mmCIF file of C-alpha atoms in Angstrom:
data_model
loop_
_atom_site.group_PDB
_atom_site.id
_atom_site.type_symbol
_atom_site.label_atom_id
_atom_site.label_comp_id
_atom_site.label_asym_id
_atom_site.label_seq_id
_atom_site.Cartn_x
_atom_site.Cartn_y
_atom_site.Cartn_z
ATOM 1 C CA LEU M 1 -33.969 9.636 -15.742
ATOM 2 C CA ARG M 2 -32.816 10.529 -19.260
ATOM 3 C CA GLU M 3 -30.524 13.280 -20.521
ATOM 4 C CA GLU M 4 -31.622 16.923 -20.447
ATOM 5 C CA ARG M 5 -32.605 17.285 -24.095
ATOM 6 C CA PHE M 6 -34.826 14.203 -23.931
ATOM 7 C CA TYR M 7 -37.377 16.163 -21.892
ATOM 8 C CA SER M 8 -37.411 19.295 -24.092
ATOM 9 C CA LYS M 9 -40.874 18.457 -25.450
ATOM 10 C CA LEU M 10 -42.272 18.905 -21.942
ATOM 11 C CA ASN M 11 -41.215 22.558 -21.746
ATOM 12 C CA PRO M 12 -44.150 24.206 -23.575
ATOM 13 C CA PHE M 13 -46.675 22.176 -21.584
ATOM 14 C CA LEU M 14 -45.047 23.087 -18.266
ATOM 15 C CA ASP M 15 -45.081 26.735 -19.345
ATOM 16 C CA GLU M 16 -48.829 26.452 -19.788
ATOM 17 C CA VAL M 17 -49.222 24.689 -16.439
ATOM 18 C CA ASN M 18 -47.325 27.515 -14.765
ATOM 19 C CA LYS M 19 -49.570 30.146 -16.351
ATOM 20 C CA LEU M 20 -52.825 28.332 -15.608
ATOM 21 C CA CYS M 21 -52.419 26.995 -12.091
ATOM 22 C CA VAL M 22 -49.030 27.718 -10.513
ATOM 23 C CA ALA M 23 -47.913 31.335 -10.977
ATOM 24 C CA ILE M 24 -49.295 34.042 -8.662
ATOM 25 C CA ASN M 25 -50.746 37.198 -10.216
ATOM 26 C CA ASP M 26 -48.377 39.954 -9.123
ATOM 27 C CA ASP M 27 -51.011 42.677 -8.625
ATOM 28 C CA ASN M 28 -53.170 40.358 -6.542
ATOM 29 C CA ARG M 29 -50.110 39.284 -4.584
ATOM 30 C CA LYS M 30 -49.212 42.830 -3.591
ATOM 31 C CA LEU M 31 -52.786 43.643 -2.662
ATOM 32 C CA CYS M 32 -53.144 40.542 -0.485
ATOM 33 C CA VAL M 33 -49.850 41.302 1.268
ATOM 34 C CA ASN M 34 -50.872 44.890 2.002
ATOM 35 C CA THR M 35 -54.260 43.749 3.265
ATOM 36 C CA THR M 36 -52.685 41.116 5.485
ATOM 37 C CA LEU M 37 -50.125 43.487 6.961
ATOM 38 C CA GLY M 38 -52.768 46.082 7.720
ATOM 39 C CA VAL M 39 -55.153 43.651 9.410
ATOM 40 C CA VAL M 40 -52.479 41.783 11.389
ATOM 41 C CA ASN M 41 -50.996 45.039 12.668
ATOM 42 C CA ALA M 42 -54.499 46.093 13.742
ATOM 43 C CA VAL M 43 -54.891 42.783 15.597
ATOM 44 C CA ILE M 44 -51.526 43.246 17.342
ATOM 45 C CA ASP M 45 -52.485 46.789 18.381
ATOM 46 C CA LYS M 46 -55.774 45.485 19.753
ATOM 47 C CA LEU M 47 -53.929 42.838 21.809
ATOM 48 C CA LYS M 48 -51.437 45.410 23.119
ATOM 49 C CA ASN M 49 -54.215 47.751 24.198
ATOM 50 C CA GLU M 50 -56.054 44.949 25.960
ATOM 51 C CA ASP M 51 -53.128 43.279 27.709
ATOM 52 C CA GLN M 52 -50.023 45.035 29.089
ATOM 53 C CA VAL M 53 -48.271 41.688 29.578
ATOM 54 C CA PHE M 54 -48.680 40.928 25.886
ATOM 55 C CA LYS M 55 -47.378 44.417 25.110
ATOM 56 C CA TYR M 56 -44.154 43.532 26.926
ATOM 57 C CA PHE M 57 -43.702 40.034 25.492
ATOM 58 C CA TYR M 58 -44.440 41.087 21.907
ATOM 59 C CA ASN M 59 -41.323 42.079 19.987
ATOM 60 C CA THR M 60 -41.933 41.958 16.240
ATOM 61 C CA LEU M 61 -43.223 39.850 13.346
ATOM 62 C CA THR M 62 -41.147 38.040 10.736
ATOM 63 C CA TYR M 63 -42.336 36.458 7.531
ATOM 64 C CA VAL M 64 -41.877 32.703 7.103
ATOM 65 C CA GLY M 65 -43.475 29.938 5.076
ATOM 66 C CA SER M 66 -44.011 29.217 1.411
ATOM 67 C CA PHE M 67 -45.267 32.634 0.344
ATOM 68 C CA TYR M 68 -42.264 34.524 1.652
ATOM 69 C CA ASP M 69 -39.926 31.806 0.348
ATOM 70 C CA GLY M 70 -41.440 32.247 -3.123
ATOM 71 C CA LEU M 71 -42.880 28.716 -3.066
ATOM 72 C CA ARG M 72 -46.616 29.472 -2.845
ATOM 73 C CA VAL M 73 -48.746 27.974 -5.622
ATOM 74 C CA LYS M 74 -51.280 30.151 -7.485
ATOM 75 C CA GLU M 75 -53.004 32.117 -4.700
ATOM 76 C CA ALA M 76 -51.499 34.541 -2.185
ATOM 77 C CA THR M 77 -54.240 33.929 0.378
ATOM 78 C CA GLU M 78 -52.325 32.054 3.103
ATOM 79 C CA PHE M 79 -49.526 33.579 5.132
ATOM 80 C CA ASP M 80 -47.244 32.452 7.955
ATOM 81 C CA LEU M 81 -45.835 34.917 10.469
ATOM 82 C CA ASN M 82 -43.532 34.272 13.408
ATOM 83 C CA MET M 83 -44.321 36.420 16.420
ATOM 84 C CA ILE M 84 -40.939 36.911 18.071
ATOM 85 C CA LEU M 85 -41.257 37.131 21.844
ATOM 86 C CA ARG M 86 -39.216 39.379 24.111
ATOM 87 C CA ILE M 87 -38.478 37.402 27.246
ATOM 88 C CA PRO M 88 -36.854 38.668 30.498
ATOM 89 C CA CYS M 89 -33.613 36.800 29.890
ATOM 90 C CA TYR M 90 -30.119 37.335 28.619
ATOM 91 C CA LEU M 91 -30.552 35.177 25.527
ATOM 92 C CA GLU M 92 -26.868 34.331 25.189
ATOM 93 C CA LYS M 93 -26.960 32.740 28.665
ATOM 94 C CA ILE M 94 -29.832 30.356 27.874
ATOM 95 C CA LYS M 95 -28.712 26.727 27.754
ATOM 96 C CA VAL M 96 -30.107 25.101 24.608
ATOM 97 C CA GLU M 97 -30.027 21.345 25.191
ATOM 98 C CA ASN M 98 -30.558 18.620 22.609
ATOM 99 C CA SER M 99 -33.485 16.313 23.147
ATOM 100 C CA ASN M 100 -32.356 12.740 23.615
ATOM 101 C CA VAL M 101 -35.829 11.554 22.631
ATOM 102 C CA ILE M 102 -36.744 13.322 19.371
ATOM 103 C CA CYS M 103 -34.128 14.641 16.946
ATOM 104 C CA GLY M 104 -34.657 18.222 15.838
ATOM 105 C CA PHE M 105 -36.066 19.289 19.203
ATOM 106 C CA VAL M 106 -34.377 21.033 22.120
ATOM 107 C CA ARG M 107 -35.010 22.140 25.698
ATOM 108 C CA LEU M 108 -34.352 25.646 26.977
ATOM 109 C CA ASN M 109 -32.920 26.068 30.450
ATOM 110 C CA VAL M 110 -33.152 29.703 31.513
ATOM 111 C CA LYS M 111 -32.072 29.293 35.149
ATOM 112 C CA ASP M 112 -28.822 31.259 34.721
ATOM 113 C CA ALA M 113 -30.241 33.653 32.126
ATOM 114 C CA ILE M 114 -33.235 35.245 33.876
ATOM 115 C CA PHE M 115 -33.004 38.889 34.852
ATOM 116 C CA ASP M 116 -32.084 39.517 38.486
ATOM 117 C CA GLY M 117 -34.916 39.687 41.018
ATOM 118 C CA ASP M 118 -35.441 43.438 41.244
ATOM 119 C CA LYS M 119 -35.141 43.964 37.508
ATOM 120 C CA LEU M 120 -37.535 41.100 36.790
ATOM 121 C CA ASN M 121 -40.079 42.014 39.455
ATOM 122 C CA GLY M 122 -40.301 45.541 38.104
ATOM 123 C CA LEU M 123 -41.563 44.280 34.750
ATOM 124 C CA PRO M 124 -45.274 43.870 33.902
ATOM 125 C CA CYS M 125 -44.581 40.322 32.681
ATOM 126 C CA ALA M 126 -43.024 39.040 35.952
ATOM 127 C CA LYS M 127 -46.041 37.198 37.331
ATOM 128 C CA GLU M 128 -46.890 35.482 34.031
ATOM 129 C CA TRP M 129 -43.264 34.673 33.241
ATOM 130 C CA LYS M 130 -42.782 32.782 36.482
ATOM 131 C CA LYS M 131 -45.590 30.408 35.437
ATOM 132 C CA TRP M 132 -43.614 29.454 32.330
ATOM 133 C CA VAL M 133 -40.503 28.201 34.119
ATOM 134 C CA ASP M 134 -40.295 25.073 36.285
ATOM 135 C CA ASP M 135 -38.192 24.622 39.426
ATOM 136 C CA SER M 136 -35.253 23.310 37.385
ATOM 137 C CA GLY M 137 -35.257 26.361 35.122
ATOM 138 C CA TYR M 138 -36.809 24.778 32.020
ATOM 139 C CA LEU M 139 -39.048 26.996 29.910
ATOM 140 C CA TYR M 140 -42.404 25.360 29.121
ATOM 141 C CA PRO M 141 -43.705 25.962 25.568
ATOM 142 C CA SER M 142 -47.141 24.632 26.567
ATOM 143 C CA LYS M 143 -47.481 27.454 29.110
ATOM 144 C CA ILE M 144 -46.733 30.033 26.417
ATOM 145 C CA LEU M 145 -49.340 28.564 24.088
ATOM 146 C CA ALA M 146 -51.929 28.567 26.868
ATOM 147 C CA TRP M 147 -51.115 32.198 27.635
ATOM 148 C CA MET M 148 -51.451 33.181 23.955
ATOM 149 C CA ASP M 149 -54.833 31.488 23.901
ATOM 150 C CA SER M 150 -55.965 33.472 26.936
ATOM 151 C CA VAL M 151 -54.792 36.767 25.423
ATOM 152 C CA PHE M 152 -56.737 36.202 22.208
ATOM 153 C CA SER M 153 -59.790 35.259 24.261
ATOM 154 C CA LYS M 154 -59.785 38.773 25.731
ATOM 155 C CA ILE M 155 -60.485 40.376 22.361
ATOM 156 C CA SER M 156 -62.835 37.772 20.934
ATOM 157 C CA ASN M 157 -66.277 36.358 21.501
ATOM 158 C CA ASN M 158 -66.406 32.637 20.718
ATOM 159 C CA GLY M 159 -63.279 33.087 18.628
ATOM 160 C CA LYS M 160 -64.663 36.020 16.615
ATOM 161 C CA PHE M 161 -63.809 39.706 16.624
ATOM 162 C CA GLN M 162 -63.542 42.717 14.323
ATOM 163 C CA VAL M 163 -60.721 45.093 13.445
ATOM 164 C CA THR M 164 -60.457 48.205 11.315
ATOM 165 C CA SER M 165 -57.592 48.687 8.885
ATOM 166 C CA ASN M 166 -57.209 51.523 6.390
ATOM 167 C CA GLY M 167 -60.799 52.580 6.951
ATOM 168 C CA LYS M 168 -62.215 49.101 6.264
ATOM 169 C CA ARG M 169 -63.910 46.785 8.756
ATOM 170 C CA TYR M 170 -62.801 43.136 8.808
ATOM 171 C CA GLU M 171 -64.339 40.101 10.435
ATOM 172 C CA VAL M 172 -61.733 37.836 12.012
ATOM 173 C CA THR M 173 -62.264 34.289 13.236
ATOM 174 C CA ARG M 174 -59.532 32.519 15.192
ATOM 175 C CA SER M 175 -58.773 28.808 15.238
ATOM 176 C CA LYS M 176 -55.936 26.728 16.691
ATOM 177 C CA ASN M 177 -53.545 24.638 14.615
ATOM 178 C CA GLY M 178 -50.588 23.210 16.542
ATOM 179 C CA PRO M 179 -48.524 26.159 17.808
ATOM 180 C CA ALA M 180 -50.327 28.603 15.506
ATOM 181 C CA ASN M 181 -53.235 30.899 16.105
ATOM 182 C CA THR M 182 -54.829 30.988 12.664
ATOM 183 C CA LEU M 183 -56.660 34.206 11.817
ATOM 184 C CA HIS M 184 -59.329 33.799 9.143
ATOM 185 C CA ILE M 185 -59.834 37.303 7.754
ATOM 186 C CA TYR M 186 -63.028 38.080 5.845
ATOM 187 C CA GLU M 187 -64.291 41.064 3.883
ATOM 188 C CA SER M 188 -67.146 40.574 1.397
ATOM 189 C CA ASN M 189 -66.079 37.607 -0.773
ATOM 190 C CA PHE M 190 -62.453 37.999 0.197
ATOM 191 C CA LYS M 191 -60.708 35.597 2.607
ATOM 192 C CA ILE M 192 -57.131 35.365 3.858
ATOM 193 C CA ASP M 193 -55.726 32.937 6.426
ATOM 194 C CA VAL M 194 -52.772 33.947 8.586
ATOM 195 C CA ASP M 195 -50.872 31.628 10.929
ATOM 196 C CA LEU M 196 -49.344 33.503 13.872
ATOM 197 C CA VAL M 197 -46.772 31.443 15.769
ATOM 198 C CA PRO M 198 -44.979 32.684 18.925
ATOM 199 C CA VAL M 199 -41.256 31.912 18.804
ATOM 200 C CA ILE M 200 -38.045 32.706 20.636
ATOM 201 C CA GLN M 201 -35.332 33.885 18.280
ATOM 202 C CA PHE M 202 -31.577 33.627 18.782
ATOM 203 C CA SER M 203 -28.868 35.659 17.091
ATOM 204 C CA PRO M 204 -26.505 34.110 14.523
ATOM 205 C CA THR M 205 -23.643 34.452 17.018
ATOM 206 C CA MET M 206 -25.324 31.774 19.145
ATOM 207 C CA GLN M 207 -25.175 28.346 17.495
ATOM 208 C CA PRO M 208 -27.596 25.487 18.204
ATOM 209 C CA PRO M 209 -26.095 22.474 19.985
ATOM 210 C CA SER M 210 -24.267 19.769 18.038
ATOM 211 C CA PRO M 211 -25.140 17.587 16.123
ATOM 212 C CA VAL M 212 -27.603 20.142 14.725
ATOM 213 C CA ARG M 213 -26.218 21.398 11.424
ATOM 214 C CA TRP M 214 -24.817 24.919 11.390
ATOM 215 C CA LEU M 215 -23.712 26.491 8.108
ATOM 216 C CA GLN M 216 -21.360 29.308 8.975
ATOM 217 C CA ASP M 217 -21.597 30.910 5.536
ATOM 218 C CA THR M 218 -25.371 31.232 5.963
ATOM 219 C CA ALA M 219 -25.300 32.274 9.627
ATOM 220 C CA ALA M 220 -28.562 34.049 10.437
ATOM 221 C CA PRO M 221 -31.075 34.323 13.273
ATOM 222 C CA TRP M 222 -32.732 31.007 14.122
ATOM 223 C CA ALA M 223 -35.677 30.173 16.336
ATOM 224 C CA VAL M 224 -37.391 27.621 18.547
ATOM 225 C CA VAL M 225 -41.108 26.942 18.127
ATOM 226 C CA PRO M 226 -43.433 25.828 20.974
ATOM 227 C CA LYS M 227 -44.915 22.796 19.233
ATOM 228 C CA PRO M 228 -47.364 20.850 21.460
ATOM 229 C CA MET M 229 -45.673 17.607 22.518
ATOM 230 C CA ALA M 230 -46.114 14.886 25.125
ATOM 231 C CA ASP M 231 -42.954 16.158 26.807
ATOM 232 C CA LYS M 232 -43.945 19.706 27.675
ATOM 233 C CA THR M 233 -40.350 21.014 27.650
ATOM 234 C CA PHE M 234 -39.654 20.313 23.967
ATOM 235 C CA TRP M 235 -39.154 23.113 21.444
ATOM 236 C CA ARG M 236 -38.862 22.527 17.696
ATOM 237 C CA LEU M 237 -35.851 23.996 15.911
ATOM 238 C CA SER M 238 -36.519 26.348 13.004
ATOM 239 C CA PHE M 239 -34.103 27.928 10.519
ATOM 240 C CA PRO M 240 -36.235 30.006 8.106
ATOM 241 C CA GLU M 241 -33.553 32.573 7.254
ATOM 242 C CA GLN M 242 -30.890 29.969 6.469
ATOM 243 C CA GLU M 243 -33.346 27.977 4.364
ATOM 244 C CA ARG M 244 -34.310 31.076 2.413
ATOM 245 C CA TYR M 245 -30.642 31.771 1.752
ATOM 246 C CA LEU M 246 -30.010 28.224 0.512
ATOM 247 C CA LEU M 247 -32.884 28.422 -1.975
ATOM 248 C CA HIS M 248 -32.268 32.003 -3.083
ATOM 249 C CA GLY M 249 -30.786 32.770 -6.496
ATOM 250 C CA GLN M 250 -31.060 29.196 -7.778
ATOM 251 C CA LYS M 251 -32.601 30.027 -11.139
ATOM 252 C CA HIS M 252 -35.272 27.362 -11.719
ATOM 253 C CA LEU M 253 -35.385 25.816 -8.244
ATOM 254 C CA LYS M 254 -38.486 27.646 -7.027
ATOM 255 C CA PHE M 255 -40.351 27.009 -10.281
ATOM 256 C CA VAL M 256 -39.761 23.277 -9.954
ATOM 257 C CA ASN M 257 -40.686 23.281 -6.261
ATOM 258 C CA ARG M 258 -44.037 24.873 -7.103
ATOM 259 C CA PHE M 259 -44.621 22.283 -9.840
ATOM 260 C CA LEU M 260 -44.042 19.479 -7.339
ATOM 261 C CA LYS M 261 -46.462 21.064 -4.870
ATOM 262 C CA ARG M 262 -49.163 21.389 -7.519
ATOM 263 C CA PHE M 263 -48.496 17.780 -8.560
ATOM 264 C CA ARG M 264 -48.804 16.743 -4.889
ATOM 265 C CA ASP M 265 -52.092 18.618 -4.443
ATOM 266 C CA VAL M 266 -53.782 17.266 -7.575
ATOM 267 C CA ASN M 267 -52.759 13.670 -6.951
ATOM 268 C CA ASN M 268 -53.524 13.673 -3.206
ATOM 269 C CA LEU M 269 -50.042 12.688 -2.115
ATOM 270 C CA ASP M 270 -49.725 12.838 1.660
ATOM 271 C CA ILE M 271 -46.488 14.827 1.626
ATOM 272 C CA SER M 272 -46.252 18.142 3.458
ATOM 273 C CA SER M 273 -44.950 21.290 1.804
ATOM 274 C CA TYR M 274 -42.006 21.262 4.197
ATOM 275 C CA TYR M 275 -41.105 17.721 3.104
ATOM 276 C CA ILE M 276 -41.008 18.915 -0.506
ATOM 277 C CA LYS M 277 -38.987 21.952 0.527
ATOM 278 C CA SER M 278 -36.565 19.620 2.330
ATOM 279 C CA LEU M 279 -35.947 17.703 -0.908
ATOM 280 C CA PHE M 280 -34.822 20.958 -2.472
ATOM 281 C CA LEU M 281 -32.740 22.013 0.533
ATOM 282 C CA TRP M 282 -30.797 18.768 0.309
ATOM 283 C CA GLU M 283 -30.370 19.021 -3.451
ATOM 284 C CA ALA M 284 -29.343 22.695 -3.374
ATOM 285 C CA HIS M 285 -26.799 21.963 -0.642
ATOM 286 C CA GLU M 286 -25.379 18.909 -2.390
ATOM 287 C CA GLN M 287 -25.063 20.708 -5.730
ATOM 288 C CA LYS M 288 -23.260 23.546 -3.955
ATOM 289 C CA GLN M 289 -20.893 21.050 -2.306
ATOM 290 C CA ARG M 290 -20.068 19.751 -5.802
ATOM 291 C CA ASN M 291 -19.483 23.331 -7.007
ATOM 292 C CA ASN M 292 -22.187 22.734 -9.591
ATOM 293 C CA ASP M 293 -23.229 26.384 -9.733
ATOM 294 C CA PHE M 294 -25.276 25.999 -12.900
ATOM 295 C CA PHE M 295 -27.341 22.965 -11.967
ATOM 296 C CA TRP M 296 -30.575 24.935 -11.457
ATOM 297 C CA GLU M 297 -30.129 26.593 -14.842
ATOM 298 C CA LYS M 298 -30.924 23.299 -16.536
ATOM 299 C CA PRO M 299 -34.304 23.166 -18.345
ATOM 300 C CA VAL M 300 -37.355 23.129 -16.081
ATOM 301 C CA SER M 301 -38.645 19.995 -17.826
ATOM 302 C CA TYR M 302 -35.507 18.047 -16.924
ATOM 303 C CA LEU M 303 -35.382 19.411 -13.375
ATOM 304 C CA PHE M 304 -39.044 18.529 -12.776
ATOM 305 C CA VAL M 305 -38.492 14.877 -13.692
ATOM 306 C CA TYR M 306 -35.166 14.880 -11.841
ATOM 307 C CA MET M 307 -36.880 15.974 -8.620
ATOM 308 C CA LEU M 308 -39.696 13.463 -9.166
ATOM 309 C CA VAL M 309 -36.979 10.806 -9.233
ATOM 310 C CA LYS M 310 -35.492 12.223 -6.011
ATOM 311 C CA LEU M 311 -38.920 12.124 -4.378
ATOM 312 C CA MET M 312 -39.451 8.548 -5.547
ATOM 313 C CA GLU M 313 -36.099 7.502 -4.097
ATOM 314 C CA THR M 314 -36.960 8.860 -0.639
ATOM 315 C CA LEU M 315 -40.325 7.099 -0.746
ATOM 316 C CA GLU M 316 -38.653 3.852 -1.828
ATOM 317 C CA LYS M 317 -36.169 4.077 1.049
ATOM 318 C CA LYS M 318 -38.941 5.324 3.356
ATOM 319 C CA THR M 319 -36.474 7.945 4.516
ATOM 320 C CA LEU M 320 -36.441 11.728 4.232
ATOM 321 C CA LYS M 321 -33.877 13.238 6.569
ATOM 322 C CA PHE M 322 -34.451 16.551 8.325
ATOM 323 C CA PHE M 323 -31.895 18.859 6.715
ATOM 324 C CA TRP M 324 -30.795 20.347 10.031
ATOM 325 C CA HIS M 325 -30.527 17.059 11.940
ATOM 326 C CA LYS M 326 -29.738 14.039 9.777
ATOM 327 C CA LYS M 327 -30.745 11.524 12.442
ATOM 328 C CA MET M 328 -34.378 12.599 12.138
ATOM 329 C CA ASN M 329 -36.352 10.709 9.461
ATOM 330 C CA MET M 330 -39.312 12.981 8.798
ATOM 331 C CA TYR M 331 -41.338 10.177 7.188
ATOM 332 C CA LYS M 332 -41.151 8.273 10.460
ATOM 333 C CA SER M 333 -41.395 11.193 12.833
ATOM 334 C CA ASN M 334 -44.465 11.130 15.063
ATOM 335 C CA THR M 335 -44.348 14.942 15.135
ATOM 336 C CA GLY M 336 -45.331 15.396 11.479
ATOM 337 C CA SER M 337 -48.693 16.574 10.190
ATOM 338 C CA CYS M 338 -48.791 13.895 7.492
ATOM 339 C CA LYS M 339 -49.822 10.269 7.897
ATOM 340 C CA SER M 340 -47.124 9.089 5.517
ATOM 341 C CA ASN M 341 -45.149 7.336 8.250
ATOM 342 C CA ASN M 342 -47.314 4.356 7.290
ATOM 343 C CA ASP M 343 -45.182 2.007 5.163
ATOM 344 C CA LYS M 344 -48.087 1.107 2.903
ATOM 345 C CA THR M 345 -48.831 4.777 2.188
ATOM 346 C CA LEU M 346 -45.190 5.448 1.354
ATOM 347 C CA GLU M 347 -45.094 2.384 -0.920
ATOM 348 C CA ASN M 348 -48.277 3.435 -2.726
ATOM 349 C CA MET M 349 -46.986 6.962 -3.285
ATOM 350 C CA LYS M 350 -43.683 5.602 -4.553
ATOM 351 C CA GLY M 351 -45.516 3.382 -7.013
ATOM 352 C CA TYR M 352 -47.593 6.270 -8.327
ATOM 353 C CA VAL M 353 -44.641 8.648 -8.770
ATOM 354 C CA LYS M 354 -42.676 5.916 -10.544
ATOM 355 C CA ARG M 355 -45.586 5.287 -12.942
ATOM 356 C CA VAL M 356 -45.759 8.993 -13.746
ATOM 357 C CA ILE M 357 -42.037 9.127 -14.566
ATOM 358 C CA LEU M 358 -42.247 6.002 -16.741
ATOM 359 C CA THR M 359 -45.351 7.286 -18.552
ATOM 360 C CA ILE M 360 -43.706 10.638 -19.343
ATOM 361 C CA ASN M 361 -40.640 8.817 -20.693
ATOM 362 C CA LYS M 362 -42.782 6.479 -22.783
ATOM 363 C CA LEU M 363 -44.873 9.258 -24.356
ATOM 364 C CA ILE M 364 -41.752 11.246 -25.260
ATOM 365 C CA GLU M 365 -40.199 8.135 -26.811
ATOM 366 C CA GLN M 366 -43.361 7.590 -28.851
ATOM 367 C CA ASN M 367 -43.137 11.186 -30.099
ATOM 368 C CA ASP M 368 -46.842 11.619 -29.319
ATOM 369 C CA ASN M 369 -47.102 15.301 -28.436
ATOM 370 C CA THR M 370 -50.867 15.268 -28.079
ATOM 371 C CA ALA M 371 -50.818 12.373 -25.626
ATOM 372 C CA LEU M 372 -47.894 13.971 -23.756
ATOM 373 C CA LYS M 373 -49.763 17.267 -23.484
ATOM 374 C CA ASN M 374 -52.948 15.574 -22.268
ATOM 375 C CA TYR M 375 -51.068 13.498 -19.704
ATOM 376 C CA THR M 376 -49.112 16.508 -18.438
ATOM 377 C CA TYR M 377 -52.354 18.457 -18.043
ATOM 378 C CA LYS M 378 -53.937 15.483 -16.287
ATOM 379 C CA ILE M 379 -51.237 15.131 -13.615
ATOM 380 C CA PHE M 380 -51.503 18.873 -12.936
ATOM 381 C CA GLY M 381 -55.306 18.889 -12.823
ATOM 382 C CA ILE M 382 -55.833 21.016 -15.933
ATOM 383 C CA THR M 383 -59.066 20.567 -17.873
ATOM 384 C CA ASP M 384 -60.201 22.039 -21.213
ATOM 385 C CA TRP M 385 -62.640 24.168 -19.226
ATOM 386 C CA LEU M 386 -59.805 25.687 -17.194
ATOM 387 C CA VAL M 387 -57.840 26.494 -20.343
ATOM 388 C CA ASP M 388 -60.872 28.157 -21.974
ATOM 389 C CA GLU M 389 -61.796 30.069 -18.821
ATOM 390 C CA GLU M 390 -58.244 31.295 -18.296
ATOM 391 C CA SER M 391 -58.077 32.592 -21.857
ATOM 392 C CA SER M 392 -61.354 34.505 -21.675
ATOM 393 C CA LEU M 393 -61.262 35.738 -18.074
ATOM 394 C CA SER M 394 -57.608 36.376 -17.260
ATOM 395 C CA SER M 395 -57.815 40.123 -17.722
ATOM 396 C CA SER M 396 -61.263 40.667 -16.219
ATOM 397 C CA LEU M 397 -60.539 38.437 -13.203
ATOM 398 C CA SER M 398 -57.618 40.554 -12.090
ATOM 399 C CA SER M 399 -59.465 43.848 -12.515
ATOM 400 C CA SER M 400 -62.563 42.493 -10.740
ATOM 401 C CA PHE M 401 -60.445 41.313 -7.822
ATOM 402 C CA MET M 402 -58.722 44.680 -7.659
ATOM 403 C CA ASP M 403 -62.041 46.526 -7.722
ATOM 404 C CA LYS M 404 -63.329 44.524 -4.773
ATOM 405 C CA LEU M 405 -60.261 45.238 -2.695
ATOM 406 C CA ASN M 406 -59.223 48.694 -3.862
ATOM 407 C CA LEU M 407 -59.261 50.195 -0.411
ATOM 408 C CA GLY M 408 -56.884 53.093 -0.934
ATOM 409 C CA TYR M 409 -54.115 51.756 1.277
ATOM 410 C CA LYS M 410 -50.912 53.527 1.929
ATOM 411 C CA LYS M 411 -48.135 51.336 0.631
ATOM 412 C CA SER M 412 -46.738 48.883 3.183
ATOM 413 C CA PRO M 413 -43.371 47.165 2.870
ATOM 414 C CA ILE M 414 -43.796 44.037 0.749
ATOM 415 C CA PRO M 415 -41.497 41.075 1.267
ATOM 416 C CA GLN M 416 -39.527 40.263 -1.850
#
């Protein structure tokens, strides 16, 4: 890694990359969000009308994932929503126990937290709830996922159903992906995917068990996710609000994160978006610990190469620690969605990232702007055709998209 000014020649090319294949069109973004909110709320209403038990357990939705974090690349067509469950317990009395098997996972013992007999038995959820808890008082995430599956089956035929939102009819197809029910929403040539994940959320006054990290200055609600595991009592820890706080207001951080994700996509690196996000969580935290408040105000070109170096270092060490539980190496975790726990894969990715860094340095040293531009475009998957098409169609594409989806919605709250 060289000094900041060394990479200044990269700046105009990264600006073009951002415009062509990273930045999200703001009008399209708002329209997709409004469409998603309308359709998902219609789905929730349909589930409530069909199933009184669901009506009790359902509390609210919260936005999570890369779009709401401001880390989505190019298209606002995939959304992640946590469905917060209301359970018949005094949440502050639930015993959250660390897993001794897999770091970053916990068990929930609700034995001393469940509502008293008469109060519980008077609820519409009582019969179903009792299926979720074993004789020792442990809450089974697998039972909740099975129940969610059965509820969706009531409103669908072979995974398909229709809903009406703002006077428009939508086709919805459901698929399963880990703990998520993924809703594939179609209308004409328009498609949005929404992951709905049931979670149990705890207040910021209730801390997770040590040695899980807890940052008091970013105290916020946190959650447990019912990820399918061999041990059916395990819940995955999740801290979306704290993570959003850590990344918020760091001037160029989100830009650089999106560049790394585009780089990952084009070059087929088997690194999940959350792994990339974790790199930035660690770096943001460490810079804050050093009181380096202006680190993310450095030029994007320098920060991009800096974070490539950080990525390379984790691949070289074959270690990327889970921010919230340092004993968990996500590259080696058998709970991850990526296959990169294979040493050979990690070594190959490290070699490729290192070659990219060295090539960028070499082309800048040679003062060959044309070669530097072409190489930058190559690693971000930009072709001459894309540049020409973007120039000629940028205005008409947005208006055409708007025309297709101009459904006369009332404005819905849009996450900022």
